[in-house]
PDB file of C-alpha atoms (C1' of nucleotides) in Angstrom:
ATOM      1  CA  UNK N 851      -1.087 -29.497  -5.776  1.00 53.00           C
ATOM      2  CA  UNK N 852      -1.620 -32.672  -3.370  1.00 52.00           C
ATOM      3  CA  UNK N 853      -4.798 -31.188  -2.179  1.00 54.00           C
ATOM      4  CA  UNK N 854      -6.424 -28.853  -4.206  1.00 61.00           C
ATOM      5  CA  UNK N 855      -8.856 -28.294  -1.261  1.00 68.00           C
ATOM      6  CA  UNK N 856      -8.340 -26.200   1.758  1.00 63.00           C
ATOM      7  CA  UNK N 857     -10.461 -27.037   4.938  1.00 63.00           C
ATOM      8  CA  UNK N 858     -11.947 -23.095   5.491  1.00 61.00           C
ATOM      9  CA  UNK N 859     -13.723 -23.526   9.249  1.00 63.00           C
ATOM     10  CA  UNK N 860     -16.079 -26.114   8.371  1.00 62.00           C
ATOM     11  CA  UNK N 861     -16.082 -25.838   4.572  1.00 67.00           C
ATOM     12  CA  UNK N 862     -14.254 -27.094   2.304  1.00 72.00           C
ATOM     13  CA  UNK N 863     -13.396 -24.261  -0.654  1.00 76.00           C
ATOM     14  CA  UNK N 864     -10.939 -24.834  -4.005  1.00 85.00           C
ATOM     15  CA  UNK N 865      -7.864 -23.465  -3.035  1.00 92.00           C
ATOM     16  CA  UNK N 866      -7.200 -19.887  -5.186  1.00 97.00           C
ATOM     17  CA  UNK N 867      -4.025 -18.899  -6.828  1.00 98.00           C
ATOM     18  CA  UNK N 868      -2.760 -15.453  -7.048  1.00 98.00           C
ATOM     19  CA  UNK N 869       0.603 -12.961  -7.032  1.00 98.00           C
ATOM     20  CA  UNK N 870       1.920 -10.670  -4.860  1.00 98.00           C
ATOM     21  CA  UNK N 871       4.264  -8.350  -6.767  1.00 98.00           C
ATOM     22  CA  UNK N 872       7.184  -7.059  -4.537  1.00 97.00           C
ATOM     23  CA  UNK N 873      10.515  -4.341  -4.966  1.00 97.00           C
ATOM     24  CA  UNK N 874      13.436  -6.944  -4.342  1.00 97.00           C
ATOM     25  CA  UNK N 875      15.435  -3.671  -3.083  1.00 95.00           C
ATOM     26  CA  UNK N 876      13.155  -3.660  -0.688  1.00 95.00           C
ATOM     27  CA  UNK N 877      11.666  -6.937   0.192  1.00 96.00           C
ATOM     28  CA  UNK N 878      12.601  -9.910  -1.977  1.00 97.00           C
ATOM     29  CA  UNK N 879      12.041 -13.638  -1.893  1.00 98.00           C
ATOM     30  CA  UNK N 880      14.831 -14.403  -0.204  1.00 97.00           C
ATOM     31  CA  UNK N 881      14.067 -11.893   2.638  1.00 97.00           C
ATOM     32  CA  UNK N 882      10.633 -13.625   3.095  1.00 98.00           C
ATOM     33  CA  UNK N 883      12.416 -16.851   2.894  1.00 98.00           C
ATOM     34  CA  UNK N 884      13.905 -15.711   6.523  1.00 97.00           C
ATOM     35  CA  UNK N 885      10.569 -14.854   7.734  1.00 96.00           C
ATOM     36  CA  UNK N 886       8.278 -17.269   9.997  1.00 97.00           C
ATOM     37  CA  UNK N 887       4.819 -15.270   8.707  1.00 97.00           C
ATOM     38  CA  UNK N 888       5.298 -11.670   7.053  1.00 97.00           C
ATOM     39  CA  UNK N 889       2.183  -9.083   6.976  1.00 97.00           C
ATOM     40  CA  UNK N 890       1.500  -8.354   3.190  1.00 97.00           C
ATOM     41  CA  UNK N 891       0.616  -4.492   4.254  1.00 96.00           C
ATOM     42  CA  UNK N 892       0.633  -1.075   2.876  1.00 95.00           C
ATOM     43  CA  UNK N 893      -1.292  -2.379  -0.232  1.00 96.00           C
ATOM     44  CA  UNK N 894      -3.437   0.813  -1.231  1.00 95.00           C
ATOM     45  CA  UNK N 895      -5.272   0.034  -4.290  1.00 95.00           C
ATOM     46  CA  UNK N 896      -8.917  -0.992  -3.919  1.00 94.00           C
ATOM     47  CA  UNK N 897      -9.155  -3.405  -6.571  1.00 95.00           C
ATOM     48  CA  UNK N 898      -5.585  -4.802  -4.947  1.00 96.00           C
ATOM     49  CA  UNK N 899      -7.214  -4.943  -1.819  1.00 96.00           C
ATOM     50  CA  UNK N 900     -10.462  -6.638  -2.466  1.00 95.00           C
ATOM     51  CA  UNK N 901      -8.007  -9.661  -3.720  1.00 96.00           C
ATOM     52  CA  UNK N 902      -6.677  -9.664  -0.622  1.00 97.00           C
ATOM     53  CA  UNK N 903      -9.776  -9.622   0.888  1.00 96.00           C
ATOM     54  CA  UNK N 904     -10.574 -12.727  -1.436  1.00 96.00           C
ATOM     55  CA  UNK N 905      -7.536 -15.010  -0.095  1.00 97.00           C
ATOM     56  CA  UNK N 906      -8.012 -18.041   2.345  1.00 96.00           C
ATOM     57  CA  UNK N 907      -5.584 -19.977   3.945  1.00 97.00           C
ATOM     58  CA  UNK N 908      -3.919 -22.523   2.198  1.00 96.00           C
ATOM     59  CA  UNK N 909      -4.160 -20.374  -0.956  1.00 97.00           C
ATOM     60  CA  UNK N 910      -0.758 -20.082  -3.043  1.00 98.00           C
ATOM     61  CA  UNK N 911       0.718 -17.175  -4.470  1.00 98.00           C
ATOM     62  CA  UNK N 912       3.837 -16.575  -7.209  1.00 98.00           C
ATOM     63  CA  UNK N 913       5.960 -14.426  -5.774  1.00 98.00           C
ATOM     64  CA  UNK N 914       6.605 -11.721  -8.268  1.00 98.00           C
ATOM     65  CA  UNK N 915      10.259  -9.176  -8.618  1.00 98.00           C
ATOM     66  CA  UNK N 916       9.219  -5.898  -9.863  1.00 97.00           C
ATOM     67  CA  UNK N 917      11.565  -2.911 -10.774  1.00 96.00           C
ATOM     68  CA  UNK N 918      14.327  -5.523 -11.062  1.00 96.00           C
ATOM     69  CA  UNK N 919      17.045  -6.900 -13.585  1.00 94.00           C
ATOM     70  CA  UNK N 920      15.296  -8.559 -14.652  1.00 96.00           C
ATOM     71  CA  UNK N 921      11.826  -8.495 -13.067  1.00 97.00           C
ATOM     72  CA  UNK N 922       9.795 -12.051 -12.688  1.00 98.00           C
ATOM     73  CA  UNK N 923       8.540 -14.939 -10.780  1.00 98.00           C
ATOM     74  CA  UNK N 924      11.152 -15.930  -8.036  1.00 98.00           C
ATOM     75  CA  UNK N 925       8.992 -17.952  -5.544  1.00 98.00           C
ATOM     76  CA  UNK N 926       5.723 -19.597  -4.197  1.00 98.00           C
ATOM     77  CA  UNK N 927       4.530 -18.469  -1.079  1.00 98.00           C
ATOM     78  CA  UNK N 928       1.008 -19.643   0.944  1.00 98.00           C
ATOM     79  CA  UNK N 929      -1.732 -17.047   2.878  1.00 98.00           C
ATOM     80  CA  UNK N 930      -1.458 -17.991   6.230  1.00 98.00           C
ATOM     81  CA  UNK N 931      -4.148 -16.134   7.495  1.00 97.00           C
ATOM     82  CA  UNK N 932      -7.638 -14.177   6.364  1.00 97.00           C
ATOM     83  CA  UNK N 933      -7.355 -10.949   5.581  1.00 97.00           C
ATOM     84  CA  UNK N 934      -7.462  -8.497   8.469  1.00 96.00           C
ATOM     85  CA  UNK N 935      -7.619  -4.511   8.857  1.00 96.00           C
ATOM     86  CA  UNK N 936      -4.027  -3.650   7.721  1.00 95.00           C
ATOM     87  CA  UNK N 937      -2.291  -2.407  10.759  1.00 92.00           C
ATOM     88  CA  UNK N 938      -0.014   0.685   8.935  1.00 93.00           C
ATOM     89  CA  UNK N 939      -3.170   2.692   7.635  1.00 93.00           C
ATOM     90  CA  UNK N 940      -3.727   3.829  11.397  1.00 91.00           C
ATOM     91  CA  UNK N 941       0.318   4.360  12.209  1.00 90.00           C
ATOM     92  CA  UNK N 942       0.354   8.582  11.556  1.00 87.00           C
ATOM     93  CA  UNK N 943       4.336   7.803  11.049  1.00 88.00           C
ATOM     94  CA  UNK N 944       4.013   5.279   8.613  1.00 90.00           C
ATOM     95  CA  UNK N 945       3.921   6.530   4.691  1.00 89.00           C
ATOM     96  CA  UNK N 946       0.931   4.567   4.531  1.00 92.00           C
ATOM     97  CA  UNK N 947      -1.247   5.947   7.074  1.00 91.00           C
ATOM     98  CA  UNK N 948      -4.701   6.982   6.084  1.00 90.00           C
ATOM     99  CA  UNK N 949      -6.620   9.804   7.791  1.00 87.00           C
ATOM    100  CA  UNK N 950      -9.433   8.969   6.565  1.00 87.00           C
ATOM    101  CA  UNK N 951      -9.497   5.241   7.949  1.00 88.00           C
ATOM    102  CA  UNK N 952     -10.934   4.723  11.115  1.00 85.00           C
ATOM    103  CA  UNK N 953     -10.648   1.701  13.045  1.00 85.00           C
ATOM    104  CA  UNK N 954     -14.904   1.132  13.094  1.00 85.00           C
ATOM    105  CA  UNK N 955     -14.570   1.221   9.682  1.00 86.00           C
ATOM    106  CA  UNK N 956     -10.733   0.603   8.146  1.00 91.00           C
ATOM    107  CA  UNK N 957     -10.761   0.942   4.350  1.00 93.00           C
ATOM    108  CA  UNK N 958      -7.306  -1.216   3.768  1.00 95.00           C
ATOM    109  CA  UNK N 959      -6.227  -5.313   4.080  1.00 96.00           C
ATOM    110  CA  UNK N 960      -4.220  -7.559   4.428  1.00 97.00           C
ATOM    111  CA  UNK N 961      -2.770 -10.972   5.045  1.00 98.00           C
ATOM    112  CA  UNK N 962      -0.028 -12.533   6.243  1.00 98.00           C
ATOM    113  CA  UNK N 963       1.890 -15.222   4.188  1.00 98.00           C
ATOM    114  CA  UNK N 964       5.204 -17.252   4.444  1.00 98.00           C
ATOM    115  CA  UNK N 965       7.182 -18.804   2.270  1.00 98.00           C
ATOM    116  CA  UNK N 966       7.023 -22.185   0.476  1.00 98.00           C
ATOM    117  CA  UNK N 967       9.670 -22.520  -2.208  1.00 98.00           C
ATOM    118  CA  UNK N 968      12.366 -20.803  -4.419  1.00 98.00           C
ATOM    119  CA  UNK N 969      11.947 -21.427  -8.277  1.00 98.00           C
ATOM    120  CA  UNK N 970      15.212 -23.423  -8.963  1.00 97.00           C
ATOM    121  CA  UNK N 971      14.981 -21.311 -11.686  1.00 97.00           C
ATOM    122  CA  UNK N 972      13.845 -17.773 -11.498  1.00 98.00           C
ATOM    123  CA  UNK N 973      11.314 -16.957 -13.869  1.00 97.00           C
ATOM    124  CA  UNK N 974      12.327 -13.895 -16.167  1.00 97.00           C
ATOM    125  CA  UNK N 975       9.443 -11.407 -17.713  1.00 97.00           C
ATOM    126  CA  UNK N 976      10.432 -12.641 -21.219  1.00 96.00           C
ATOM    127  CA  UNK N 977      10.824 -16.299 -20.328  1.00 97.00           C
ATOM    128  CA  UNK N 978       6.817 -16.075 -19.027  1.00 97.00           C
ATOM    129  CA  UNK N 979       6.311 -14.414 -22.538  1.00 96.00           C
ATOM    130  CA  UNK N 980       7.503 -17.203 -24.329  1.00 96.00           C
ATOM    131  CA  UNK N 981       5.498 -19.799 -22.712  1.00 96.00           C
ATOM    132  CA  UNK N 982       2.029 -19.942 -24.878  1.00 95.00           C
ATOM    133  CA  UNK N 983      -0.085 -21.586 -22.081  1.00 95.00           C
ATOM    134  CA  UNK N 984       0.483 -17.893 -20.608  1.00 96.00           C
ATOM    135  CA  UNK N 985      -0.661 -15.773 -23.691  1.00 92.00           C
ATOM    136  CA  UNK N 986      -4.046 -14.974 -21.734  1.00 94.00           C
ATOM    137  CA  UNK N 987      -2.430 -14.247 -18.082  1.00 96.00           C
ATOM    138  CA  UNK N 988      -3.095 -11.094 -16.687  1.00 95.00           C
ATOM    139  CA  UNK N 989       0.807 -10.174 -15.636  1.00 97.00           C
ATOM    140  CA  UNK N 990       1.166 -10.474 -18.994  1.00 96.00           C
ATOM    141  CA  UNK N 991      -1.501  -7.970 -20.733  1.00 94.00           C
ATOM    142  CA  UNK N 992      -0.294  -3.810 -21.348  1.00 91.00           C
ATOM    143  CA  UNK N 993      -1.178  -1.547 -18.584  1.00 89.00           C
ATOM    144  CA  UNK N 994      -1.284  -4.106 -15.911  1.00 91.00           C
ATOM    145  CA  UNK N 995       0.212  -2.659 -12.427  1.00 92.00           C
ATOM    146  CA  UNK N 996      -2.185  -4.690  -9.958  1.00 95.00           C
ATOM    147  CA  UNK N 997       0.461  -5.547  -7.285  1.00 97.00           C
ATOM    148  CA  UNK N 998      -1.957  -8.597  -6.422  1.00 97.00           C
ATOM    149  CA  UNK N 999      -3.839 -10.035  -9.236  1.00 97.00           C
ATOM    150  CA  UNK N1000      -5.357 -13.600  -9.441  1.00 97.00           C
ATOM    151  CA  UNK N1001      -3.745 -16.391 -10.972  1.00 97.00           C
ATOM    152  CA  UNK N1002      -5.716 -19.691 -12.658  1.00 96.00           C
ATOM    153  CA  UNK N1003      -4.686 -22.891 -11.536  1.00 96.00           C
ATOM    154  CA  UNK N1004      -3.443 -23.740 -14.948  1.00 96.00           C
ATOM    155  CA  UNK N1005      -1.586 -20.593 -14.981  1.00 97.00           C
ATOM    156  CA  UNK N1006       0.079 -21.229 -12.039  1.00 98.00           C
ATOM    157  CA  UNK N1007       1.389 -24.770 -12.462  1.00 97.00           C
ATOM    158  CA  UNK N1008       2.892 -23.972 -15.809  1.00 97.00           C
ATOM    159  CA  UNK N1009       4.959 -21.561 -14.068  1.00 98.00           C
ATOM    160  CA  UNK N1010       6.063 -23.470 -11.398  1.00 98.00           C
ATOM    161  CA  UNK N1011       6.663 -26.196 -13.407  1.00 97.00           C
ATOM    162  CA  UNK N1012       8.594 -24.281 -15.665  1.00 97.00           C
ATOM    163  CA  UNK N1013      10.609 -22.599 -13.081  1.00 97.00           C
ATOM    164  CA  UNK N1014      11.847 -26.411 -11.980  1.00 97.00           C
ATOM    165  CA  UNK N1015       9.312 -27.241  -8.911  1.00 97.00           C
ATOM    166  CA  UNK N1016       7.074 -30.539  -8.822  1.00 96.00           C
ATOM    167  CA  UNK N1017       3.388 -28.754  -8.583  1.00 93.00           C
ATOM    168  CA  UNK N1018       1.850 -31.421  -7.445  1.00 92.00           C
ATOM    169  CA  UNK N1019       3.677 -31.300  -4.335  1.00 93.00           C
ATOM    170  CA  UNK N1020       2.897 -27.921  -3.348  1.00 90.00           C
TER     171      UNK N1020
ATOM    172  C1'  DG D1295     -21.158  12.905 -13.304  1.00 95.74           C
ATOM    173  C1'  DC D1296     -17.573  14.834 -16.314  1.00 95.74           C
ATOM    174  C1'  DC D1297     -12.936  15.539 -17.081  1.00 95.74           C
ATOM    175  C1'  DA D1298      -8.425  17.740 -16.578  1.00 95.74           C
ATOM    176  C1'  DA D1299      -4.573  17.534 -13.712  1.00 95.74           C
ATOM    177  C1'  DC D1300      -1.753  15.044 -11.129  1.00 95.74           C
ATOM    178  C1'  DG D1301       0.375  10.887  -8.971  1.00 95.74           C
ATOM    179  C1'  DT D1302       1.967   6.101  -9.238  1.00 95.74           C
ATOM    180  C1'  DT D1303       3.549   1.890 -11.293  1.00 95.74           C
ATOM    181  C1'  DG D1304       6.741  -0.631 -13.716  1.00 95.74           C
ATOM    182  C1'  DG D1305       9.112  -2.079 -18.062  1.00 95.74           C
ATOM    183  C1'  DC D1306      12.740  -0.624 -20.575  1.00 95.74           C
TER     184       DC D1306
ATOM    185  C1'  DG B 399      15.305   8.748 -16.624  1.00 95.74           C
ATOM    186  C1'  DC B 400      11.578   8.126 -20.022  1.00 95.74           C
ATOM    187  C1'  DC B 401       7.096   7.133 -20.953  1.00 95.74           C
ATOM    188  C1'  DA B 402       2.718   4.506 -21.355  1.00 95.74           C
ATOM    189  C1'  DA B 403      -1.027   3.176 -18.718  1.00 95.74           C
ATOM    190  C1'  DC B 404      -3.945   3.523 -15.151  1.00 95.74           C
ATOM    191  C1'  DG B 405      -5.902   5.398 -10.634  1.00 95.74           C
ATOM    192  C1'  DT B 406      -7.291   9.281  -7.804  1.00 95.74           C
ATOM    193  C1'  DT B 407      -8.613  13.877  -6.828  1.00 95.74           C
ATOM    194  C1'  DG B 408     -11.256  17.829  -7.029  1.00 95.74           C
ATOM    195  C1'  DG B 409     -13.420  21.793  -9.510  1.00 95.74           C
ATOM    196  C1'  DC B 410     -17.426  22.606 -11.825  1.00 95.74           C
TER     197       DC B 410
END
DNA sequence: GCCAACGTTGGC
DNA sequence: GCCAACGTTGGC
């Protein structure tokens, strides 16, 4: 975390941390990893979606495998862009098409991000369990299905740190 | 606005 | 596949 400031037009805002949970079956680090920007669509949850809403550029996000063996954090990737009307709520052949989203007024987000770096060491559920600085983090808590949830800075460079990357360099 | 029924998520 | 937890839907 060189710059813990993003240039946003002509402010200046504290760069955000957050995670982006994702099916490695279906899309996994290492498929964003091949990827020059990927759009983070089909994200149909409103709370979800007003994070998305909240990124900026030159945010950072932990790059969460769920429904895996084991699930955890396997990456850090970066918002590339603001978020914009997600492009599949329209597509009547996509499964997440929503009739009752109209372009003048599109009820779903998102953003596109790329990839910034594999944890040398891939972050396990019960590995982030054991680390106490995480006691409080909301991955963490019962009940919590969010597929994009915020993350505090401290949060964040705990992880990476633990997961063998140099957060000051992100 | 309440709430039951149903659907989805995600760890295990 | 099970099940807990949570979100959404729709009747009233």
């Amino acid at each position: 975390m060189s710059d813990p400031s993003v240039p946003v037009g002509s402010l200046t805002v504290a760069r955000a941390y957050w995670l982006l949970k994702s099916e490695p079956d279906v899309f996994g680090y290492t498929d964003l990893e091949q990827r020059v920007s990927e759009p983070w669509n089909g994200v149909r949850n409103y709370q979800a979606r007003n994070f998305l809403r909240a990124m900026q550029p030159g945010d950072l996000c932990l790059f969460y495998h769920s429904q895996a063996q084991p699930s955890g954090v396997a990456g850090v990737a970066c918002v590339l862009t603001p978020a914009v009307p997600d492009n599949l709520q329209f597509d009547e052949s996509s499964a997440y098409y929503d009739p009752k989203s109209t372009p003048d007024n599109p009820r779903w987000s998102m953003v596109e991000v790329a990839a910034v770096a594999a944890l040398p060491r891939f972050l396990a559920l019960d590995a982030l369990r054991t680390l106490p600085e995480l006691e409080g983090m909301r991955l963490l808590q019962k009940g919590t299905r969010l597929s994009v949830m915020p993350v505090t800075a401290d949060e964040f460079r705990v992880i990476v740190t633990a997961g063998g990357l140099d957060a000051a360099s992100l």
